[in-house]
Coordinates of C-alpha atoms and ligand atoms in Angstrom, one line a residue:
X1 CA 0.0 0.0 0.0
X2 CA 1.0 3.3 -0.8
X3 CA 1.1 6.3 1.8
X4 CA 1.5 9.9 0.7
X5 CA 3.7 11.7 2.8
X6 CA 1.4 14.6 4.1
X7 CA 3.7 16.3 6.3
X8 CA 1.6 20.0 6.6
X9 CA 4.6 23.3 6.3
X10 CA 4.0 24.0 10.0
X11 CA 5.0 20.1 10.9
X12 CA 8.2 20.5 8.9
X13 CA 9.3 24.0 10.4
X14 CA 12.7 22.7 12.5
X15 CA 11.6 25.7 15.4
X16 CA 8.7 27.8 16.2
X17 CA 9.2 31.1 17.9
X18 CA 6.7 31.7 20.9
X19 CA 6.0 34.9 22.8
X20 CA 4.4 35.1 26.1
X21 CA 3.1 37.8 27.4
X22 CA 1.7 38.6 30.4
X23 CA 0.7 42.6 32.0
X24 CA 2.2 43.5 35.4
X25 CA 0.0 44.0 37.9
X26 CA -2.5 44.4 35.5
X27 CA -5.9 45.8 37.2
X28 CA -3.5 47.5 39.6
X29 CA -1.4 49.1 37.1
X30 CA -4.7 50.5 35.6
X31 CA -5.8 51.9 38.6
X32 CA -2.3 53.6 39.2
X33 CA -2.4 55.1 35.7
X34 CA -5.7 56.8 36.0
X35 CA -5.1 57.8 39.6
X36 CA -1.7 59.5 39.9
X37 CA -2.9 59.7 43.9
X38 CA -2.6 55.8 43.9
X39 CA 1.1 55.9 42.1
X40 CA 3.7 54.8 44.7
X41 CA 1.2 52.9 46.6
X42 CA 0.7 50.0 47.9
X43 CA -2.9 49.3 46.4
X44 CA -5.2 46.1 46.4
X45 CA -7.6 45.7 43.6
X46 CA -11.1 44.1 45.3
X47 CA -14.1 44.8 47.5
X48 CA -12.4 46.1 51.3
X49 CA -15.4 44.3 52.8
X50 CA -14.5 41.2 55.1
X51 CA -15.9 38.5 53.0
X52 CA -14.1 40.9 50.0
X53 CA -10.5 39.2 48.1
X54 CA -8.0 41.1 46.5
X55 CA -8.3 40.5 42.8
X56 CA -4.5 41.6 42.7
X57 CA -1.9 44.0 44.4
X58 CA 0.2 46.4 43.5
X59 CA 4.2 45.8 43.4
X60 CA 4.4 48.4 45.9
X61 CA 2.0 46.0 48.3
X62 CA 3.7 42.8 47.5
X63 CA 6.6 42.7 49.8
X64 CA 3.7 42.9 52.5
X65 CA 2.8 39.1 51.1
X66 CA -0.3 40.7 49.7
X67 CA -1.5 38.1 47.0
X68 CA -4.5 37.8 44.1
X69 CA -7.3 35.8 45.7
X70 CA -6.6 36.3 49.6
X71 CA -9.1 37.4 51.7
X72 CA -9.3 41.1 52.0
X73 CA -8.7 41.1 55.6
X74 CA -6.0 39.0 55.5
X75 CA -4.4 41.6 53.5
X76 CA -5.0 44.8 55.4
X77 CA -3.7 43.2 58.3
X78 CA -0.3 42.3 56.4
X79 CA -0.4 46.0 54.8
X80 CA -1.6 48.6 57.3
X81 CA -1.6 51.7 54.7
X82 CA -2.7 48.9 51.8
X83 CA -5.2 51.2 49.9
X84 CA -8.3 49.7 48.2
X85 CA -9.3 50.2 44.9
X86 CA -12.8 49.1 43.1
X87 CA -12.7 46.9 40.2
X88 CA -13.4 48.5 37.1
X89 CA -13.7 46.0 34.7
X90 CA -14.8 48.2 31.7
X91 CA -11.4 50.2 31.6
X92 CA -9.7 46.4 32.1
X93 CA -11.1 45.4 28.8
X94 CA -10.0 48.6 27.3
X95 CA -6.3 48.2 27.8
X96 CA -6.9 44.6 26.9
X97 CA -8.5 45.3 23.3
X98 CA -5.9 48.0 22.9
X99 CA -2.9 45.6 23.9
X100 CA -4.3 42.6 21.4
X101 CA -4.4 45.2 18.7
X102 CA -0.9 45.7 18.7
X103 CA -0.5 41.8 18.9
X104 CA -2.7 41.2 15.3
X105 CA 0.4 43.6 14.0
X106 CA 2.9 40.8 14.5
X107 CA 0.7 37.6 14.2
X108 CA -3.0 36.2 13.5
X109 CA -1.7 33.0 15.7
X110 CA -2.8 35.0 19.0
X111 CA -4.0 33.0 21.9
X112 CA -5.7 35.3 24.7
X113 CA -5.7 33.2 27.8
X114 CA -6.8 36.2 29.9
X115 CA -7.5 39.7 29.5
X116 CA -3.9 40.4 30.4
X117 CA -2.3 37.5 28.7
X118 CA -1.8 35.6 25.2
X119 CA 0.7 33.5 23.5
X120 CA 1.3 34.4 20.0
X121 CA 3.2 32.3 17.8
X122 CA 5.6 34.8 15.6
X123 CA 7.6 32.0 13.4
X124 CA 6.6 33.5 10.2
X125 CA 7.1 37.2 11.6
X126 CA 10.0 36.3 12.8
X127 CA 11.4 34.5 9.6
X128 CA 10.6 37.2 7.5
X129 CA 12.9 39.1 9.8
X130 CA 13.7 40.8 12.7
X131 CA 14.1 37.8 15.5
X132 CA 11.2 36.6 17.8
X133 CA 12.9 38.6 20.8
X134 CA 12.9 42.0 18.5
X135 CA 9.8 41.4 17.9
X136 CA 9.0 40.9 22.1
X137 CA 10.9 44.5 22.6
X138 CA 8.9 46.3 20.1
X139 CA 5.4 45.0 21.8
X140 CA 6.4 45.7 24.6
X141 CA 7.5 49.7 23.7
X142 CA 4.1 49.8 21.6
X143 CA 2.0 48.7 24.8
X144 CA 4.4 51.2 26.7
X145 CA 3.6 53.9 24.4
X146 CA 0.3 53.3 23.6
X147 CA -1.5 52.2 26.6
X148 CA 0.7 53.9 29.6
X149 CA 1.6 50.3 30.8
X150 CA 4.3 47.9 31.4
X151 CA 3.8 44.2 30.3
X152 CA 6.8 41.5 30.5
X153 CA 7.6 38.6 27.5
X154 CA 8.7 35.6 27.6
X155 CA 10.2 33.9 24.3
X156 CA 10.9 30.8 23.7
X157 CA 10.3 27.3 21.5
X158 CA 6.9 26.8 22.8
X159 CA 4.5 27.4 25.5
X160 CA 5.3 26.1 28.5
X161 CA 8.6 27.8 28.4
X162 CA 7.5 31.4 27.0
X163 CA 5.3 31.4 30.0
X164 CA 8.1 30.5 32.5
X165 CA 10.1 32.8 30.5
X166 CA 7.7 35.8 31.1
X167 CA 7.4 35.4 34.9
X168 CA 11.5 35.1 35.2
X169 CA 11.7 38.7 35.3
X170 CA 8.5 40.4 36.2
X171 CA 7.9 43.5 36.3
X172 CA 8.5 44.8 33.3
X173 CA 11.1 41.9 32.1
X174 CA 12.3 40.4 28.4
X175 CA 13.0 36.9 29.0
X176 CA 14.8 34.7 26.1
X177 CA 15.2 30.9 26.8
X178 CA 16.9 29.0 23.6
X179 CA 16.5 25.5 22.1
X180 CA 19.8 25.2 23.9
X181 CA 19.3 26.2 27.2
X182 CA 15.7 24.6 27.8
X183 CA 16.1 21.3 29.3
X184 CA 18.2 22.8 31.9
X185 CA 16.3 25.2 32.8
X186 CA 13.5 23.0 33.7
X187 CA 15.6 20.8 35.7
X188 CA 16.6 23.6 38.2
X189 CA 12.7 24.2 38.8
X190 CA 11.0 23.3 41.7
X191 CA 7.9 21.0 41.5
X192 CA 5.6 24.3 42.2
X193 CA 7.3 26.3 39.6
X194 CA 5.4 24.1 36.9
X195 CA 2.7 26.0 35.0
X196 CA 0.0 23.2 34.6
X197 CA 1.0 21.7 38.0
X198 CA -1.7 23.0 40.8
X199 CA -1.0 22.8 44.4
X200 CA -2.9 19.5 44.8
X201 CA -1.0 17.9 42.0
X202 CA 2.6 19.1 43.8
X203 CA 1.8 18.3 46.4
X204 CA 1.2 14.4 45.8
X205 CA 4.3 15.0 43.5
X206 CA 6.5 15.7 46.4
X207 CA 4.7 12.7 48.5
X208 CA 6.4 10.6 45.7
X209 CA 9.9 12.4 46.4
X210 CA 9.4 14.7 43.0
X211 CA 10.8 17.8 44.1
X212 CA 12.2 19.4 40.9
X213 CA 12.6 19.4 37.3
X214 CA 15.4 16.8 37.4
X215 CA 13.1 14.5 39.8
X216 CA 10.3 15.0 37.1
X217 CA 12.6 14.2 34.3
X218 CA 13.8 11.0 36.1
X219 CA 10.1 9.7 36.5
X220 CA 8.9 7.0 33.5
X221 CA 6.3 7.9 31.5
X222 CA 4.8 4.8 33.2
X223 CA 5.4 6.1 36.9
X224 CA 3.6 9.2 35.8
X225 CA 0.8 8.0 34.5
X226 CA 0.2 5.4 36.6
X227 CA -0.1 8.2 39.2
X228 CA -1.5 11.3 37.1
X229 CA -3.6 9.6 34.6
X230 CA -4.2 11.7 30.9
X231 CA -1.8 14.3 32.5
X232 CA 1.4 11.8 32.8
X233 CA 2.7 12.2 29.4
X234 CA 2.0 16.2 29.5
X235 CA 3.9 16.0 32.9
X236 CA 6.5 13.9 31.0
X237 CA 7.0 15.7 28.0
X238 CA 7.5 19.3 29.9
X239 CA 10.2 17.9 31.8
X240 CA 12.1 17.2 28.9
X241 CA 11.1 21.1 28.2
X242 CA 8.9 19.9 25.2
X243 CA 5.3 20.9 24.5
X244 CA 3.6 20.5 21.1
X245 CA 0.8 22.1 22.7
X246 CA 0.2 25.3 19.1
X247 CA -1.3 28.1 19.8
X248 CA -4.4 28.4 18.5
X249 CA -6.4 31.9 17.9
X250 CA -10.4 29.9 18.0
X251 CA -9.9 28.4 21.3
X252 CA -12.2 30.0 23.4
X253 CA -13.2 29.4 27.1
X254 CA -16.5 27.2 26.5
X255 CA -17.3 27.3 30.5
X256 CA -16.4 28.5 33.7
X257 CA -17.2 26.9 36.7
X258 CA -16.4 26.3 40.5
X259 CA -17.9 23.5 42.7
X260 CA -17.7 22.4 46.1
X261 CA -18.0 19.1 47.8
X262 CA -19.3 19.4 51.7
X263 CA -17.3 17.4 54.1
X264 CA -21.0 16.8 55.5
X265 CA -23.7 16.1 53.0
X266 CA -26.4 18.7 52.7
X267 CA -30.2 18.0 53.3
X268 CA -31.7 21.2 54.4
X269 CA -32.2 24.2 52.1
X270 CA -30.9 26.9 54.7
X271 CA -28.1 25.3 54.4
X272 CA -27.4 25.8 50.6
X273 CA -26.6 29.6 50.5
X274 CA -23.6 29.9 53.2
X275 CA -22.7 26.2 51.8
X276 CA -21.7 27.8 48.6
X277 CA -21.1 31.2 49.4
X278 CA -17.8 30.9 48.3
X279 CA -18.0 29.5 45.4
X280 CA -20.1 32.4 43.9
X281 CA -17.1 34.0 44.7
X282 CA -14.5 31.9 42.9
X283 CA -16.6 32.0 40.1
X284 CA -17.6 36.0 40.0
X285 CA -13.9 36.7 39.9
X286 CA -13.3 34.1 37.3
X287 CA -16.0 35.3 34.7
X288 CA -14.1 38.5 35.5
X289 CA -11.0 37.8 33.8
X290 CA -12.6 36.4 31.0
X291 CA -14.3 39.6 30.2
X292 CA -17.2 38.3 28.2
X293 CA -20.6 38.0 29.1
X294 CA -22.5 34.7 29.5
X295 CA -26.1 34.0 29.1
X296 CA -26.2 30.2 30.5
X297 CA -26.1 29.5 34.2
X298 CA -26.0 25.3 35.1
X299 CA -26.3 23.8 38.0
X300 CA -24.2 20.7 39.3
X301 CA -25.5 18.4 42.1
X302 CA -23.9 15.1 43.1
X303 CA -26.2 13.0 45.3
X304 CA -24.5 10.5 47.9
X305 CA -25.2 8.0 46.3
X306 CA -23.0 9.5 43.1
X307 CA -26.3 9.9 41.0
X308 CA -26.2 13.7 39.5
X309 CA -28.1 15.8 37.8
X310 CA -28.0 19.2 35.8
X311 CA -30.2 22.1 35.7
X312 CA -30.0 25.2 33.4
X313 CA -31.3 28.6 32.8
X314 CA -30.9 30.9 29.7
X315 CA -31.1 34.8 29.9
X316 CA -30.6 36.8 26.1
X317 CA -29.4 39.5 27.3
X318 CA -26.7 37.8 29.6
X319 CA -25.7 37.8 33.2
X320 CA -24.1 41.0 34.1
X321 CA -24.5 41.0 38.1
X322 CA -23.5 38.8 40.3
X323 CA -26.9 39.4 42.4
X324 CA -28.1 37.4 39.2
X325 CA -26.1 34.8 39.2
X326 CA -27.0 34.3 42.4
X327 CA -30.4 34.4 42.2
X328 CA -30.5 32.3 39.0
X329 CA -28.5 29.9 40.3
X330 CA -30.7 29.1 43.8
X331 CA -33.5 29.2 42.2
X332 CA -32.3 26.2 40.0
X333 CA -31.2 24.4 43.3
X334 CA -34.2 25.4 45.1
X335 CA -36.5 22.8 43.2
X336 CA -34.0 19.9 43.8
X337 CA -35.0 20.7 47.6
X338 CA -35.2 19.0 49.8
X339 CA -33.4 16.3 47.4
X340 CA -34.4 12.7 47.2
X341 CA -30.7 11.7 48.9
X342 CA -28.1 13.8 50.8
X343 CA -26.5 16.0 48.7
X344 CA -22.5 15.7 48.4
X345 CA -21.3 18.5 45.9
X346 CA -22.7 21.0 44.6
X347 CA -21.3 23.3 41.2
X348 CA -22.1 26.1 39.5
X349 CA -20.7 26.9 35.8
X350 CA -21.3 29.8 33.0
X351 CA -21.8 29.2 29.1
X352 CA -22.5 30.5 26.2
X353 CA -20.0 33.3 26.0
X354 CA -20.7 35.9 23.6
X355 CA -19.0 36.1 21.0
X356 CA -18.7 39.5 19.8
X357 CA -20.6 42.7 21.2
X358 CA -21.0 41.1 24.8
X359 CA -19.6 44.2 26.5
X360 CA -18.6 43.3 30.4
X361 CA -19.8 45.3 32.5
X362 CA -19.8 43.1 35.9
X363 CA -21.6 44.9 39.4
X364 CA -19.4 43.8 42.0
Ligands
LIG1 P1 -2.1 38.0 36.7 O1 -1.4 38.2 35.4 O2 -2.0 36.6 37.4 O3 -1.6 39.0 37.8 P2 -1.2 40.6 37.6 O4 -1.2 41.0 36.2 O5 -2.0 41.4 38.5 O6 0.3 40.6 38.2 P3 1.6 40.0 37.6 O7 2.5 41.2 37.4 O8 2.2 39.1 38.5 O9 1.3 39.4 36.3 O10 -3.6 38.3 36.6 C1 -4.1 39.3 35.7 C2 -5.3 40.0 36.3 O11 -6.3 39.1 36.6 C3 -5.0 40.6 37.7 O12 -4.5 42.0 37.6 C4 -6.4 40.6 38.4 C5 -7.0 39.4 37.8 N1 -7.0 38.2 38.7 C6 -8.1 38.0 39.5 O13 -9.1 38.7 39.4 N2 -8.0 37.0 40.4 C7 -6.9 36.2 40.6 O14 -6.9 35.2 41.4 C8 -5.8 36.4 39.7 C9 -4.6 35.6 39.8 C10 -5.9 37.5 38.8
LIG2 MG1 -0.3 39.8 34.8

């Protein structure tokens, strides 16, 4: 039988060129700009209010220990003159239309994983001329220039390393790791340093006495996903510093969703709302960053017995409070009640993005 050999161009390119990058202090770094009272500062982004988080700090707050998703009170203790600011998402989305404008100059392989971040594959650019790291400097003095803000780049051979590459020297920072130098730089990371590796998973990591990137690299492929499942041969790949992952411009965020199982099954409906308090609040700030509006709310619940069951609501013109969300949400949960068996978990998720025109507009 015969094959034809149908290798596609991109297959056959030897290298791609990868740029990550990522805004400092983004929501902060708004707030400064527009408020030259708030330069200097040590600011959080987020609600002051005790059950309030910070959505992010300021580089003038993090030496304090001040972090994204802490409790608010945690961080005014830490920070006594920490100053907080209101989310304004609108202005957010602003900066972040502006800064992928400049990106579509370079490339139409842009990857927006965030409002403040994208990967954008510049082979081509960057074969035409003018090396992928020229190309980093010149972003980064366009978004300088045009927006009033700092961002930091990361380039590299693919993703997983632009991204480390853009953190390495945040704020502000130009990153370069080579073809060269990758392997060895992911053996010096520590287990935690791995983007796609959460907390949980490091923690088990380290329970089988993977501390680093050499550790990692020392695993089999076997070992790994024996232990990690699907995520083995990612785990396995990356610590050999490969990752064929492309980056592709039409992958959008198809959900978002948080969901919480009770270390005592619920039965009473009083029960629901403070049960999952905080998972509204997970969510709310997640929907935030991905700055489009959705018009689908679903409801998860798992039943002790491991039976589960769906519920969803629609709304055209989309959910732009979180007082909605809310109130869609119980009222979905509400009929299940009181449920036929205890109630284990419980999730909430949000669909149906728009896909143009959606402004975001979120009430806090
Ligand atoms: P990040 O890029 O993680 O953080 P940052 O830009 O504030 O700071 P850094 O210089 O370290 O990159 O997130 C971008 C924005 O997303 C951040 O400004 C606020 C928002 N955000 C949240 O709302 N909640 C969160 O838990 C995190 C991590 C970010
Ligand atoms: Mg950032």
């Amino acid at each position: 039988m015969l094959y034809s050999a149908a290798v596609s161009p991109r297959e056959s390119l030897p290298v791609r060129r990868i740029i990550h990058i990522d805004m400092d202090a983004f929501y902060a770094a708004v707030e400064q700009r527009d408020d030259p009272t708030l330069r200097g500062k040590p600011i959080a982004v987020g609600s002051p209010r005790p059950r309030g988080v910070v959505l992010t700090a300021s580089y003038e707050a993090r030496p304090f220990g001040v972090r994204s998703a802490m409790p608010s009170a945690t961080a005014a203790r830490l920070c006594a003159a920490l100053i907080f600011v209101r989310p304004r998402f609108d202005a957010y989305k602003q900066v972040s239309r502006q800064v992928r404008a400049i990106f579509a100059r370079y490339t139409a392989l842009v990857q927006p994983l965030s409002l403040d971040e994208a990967y954008l594959d510049v082979t081509e650019a960057a074969e035409a001329g003018g090396s992928a790291t020229e190309i980093a400097r010149a972003i980064k003095a366009a978004i300088r220039a045009e927006t009033g803000l700092t961002a930091s780049a990361g380039v590299s051979y693919n993703k997983f390393l632009a991204k480390l590459a853009s953190d390495y020297r945040k704020p502000d920072g130009l990153f370069v790791i080579t073809p060269r130098q990758g392997p060895a730089f992911v053996e010096t990371l520590p287990i935690g340093a791995f983007h796609g590796v959460g907390p949980v998973t490091a923690r088990k990591m380290q329970s089988l006495g993977l501390h680093t990137g050499v550790d990692l690299k020392a695993a089999s492929l076997g070992f790994l996903t024996t232990h990690f499942g699907k995520a083995g041969a990612f785990y396995y790949a990356i610590a050999r510093a490969e990752d064929a992952r492309p980056v592709s411009p039409d992958r959008e965020t198809k959900s978002i969703g948080a969901e919480r199982t009770f270390e005592t099954d619920l039965t009473e409906w009083p029960d629901v709302g403070p049960a999952i308090a905080g998972l509204f609040e997970k969510l709310w700030e997640a929907y935030g960053r991905e700055g489009r509006l959705a018009r689908t709310v679903t409801v998860k619940i798992k039943y002790a017995d491991f039976r589960r069951a769906t519920r969803s609501r629609s709304v055209m013109e989309g959910i732009a409070a979180r007082a909605e969300l809310e109130r869609l949400s119980l009222e979905l949960l509400s009929r299940e009640f009181p449920p036929p068996v205890p109630v284990r978990l419980l999730g909430v998720s949000l669909s149906h993005f728009a896909t143009d025109g959606g402004q975001m507009s979120l009430g806090v």
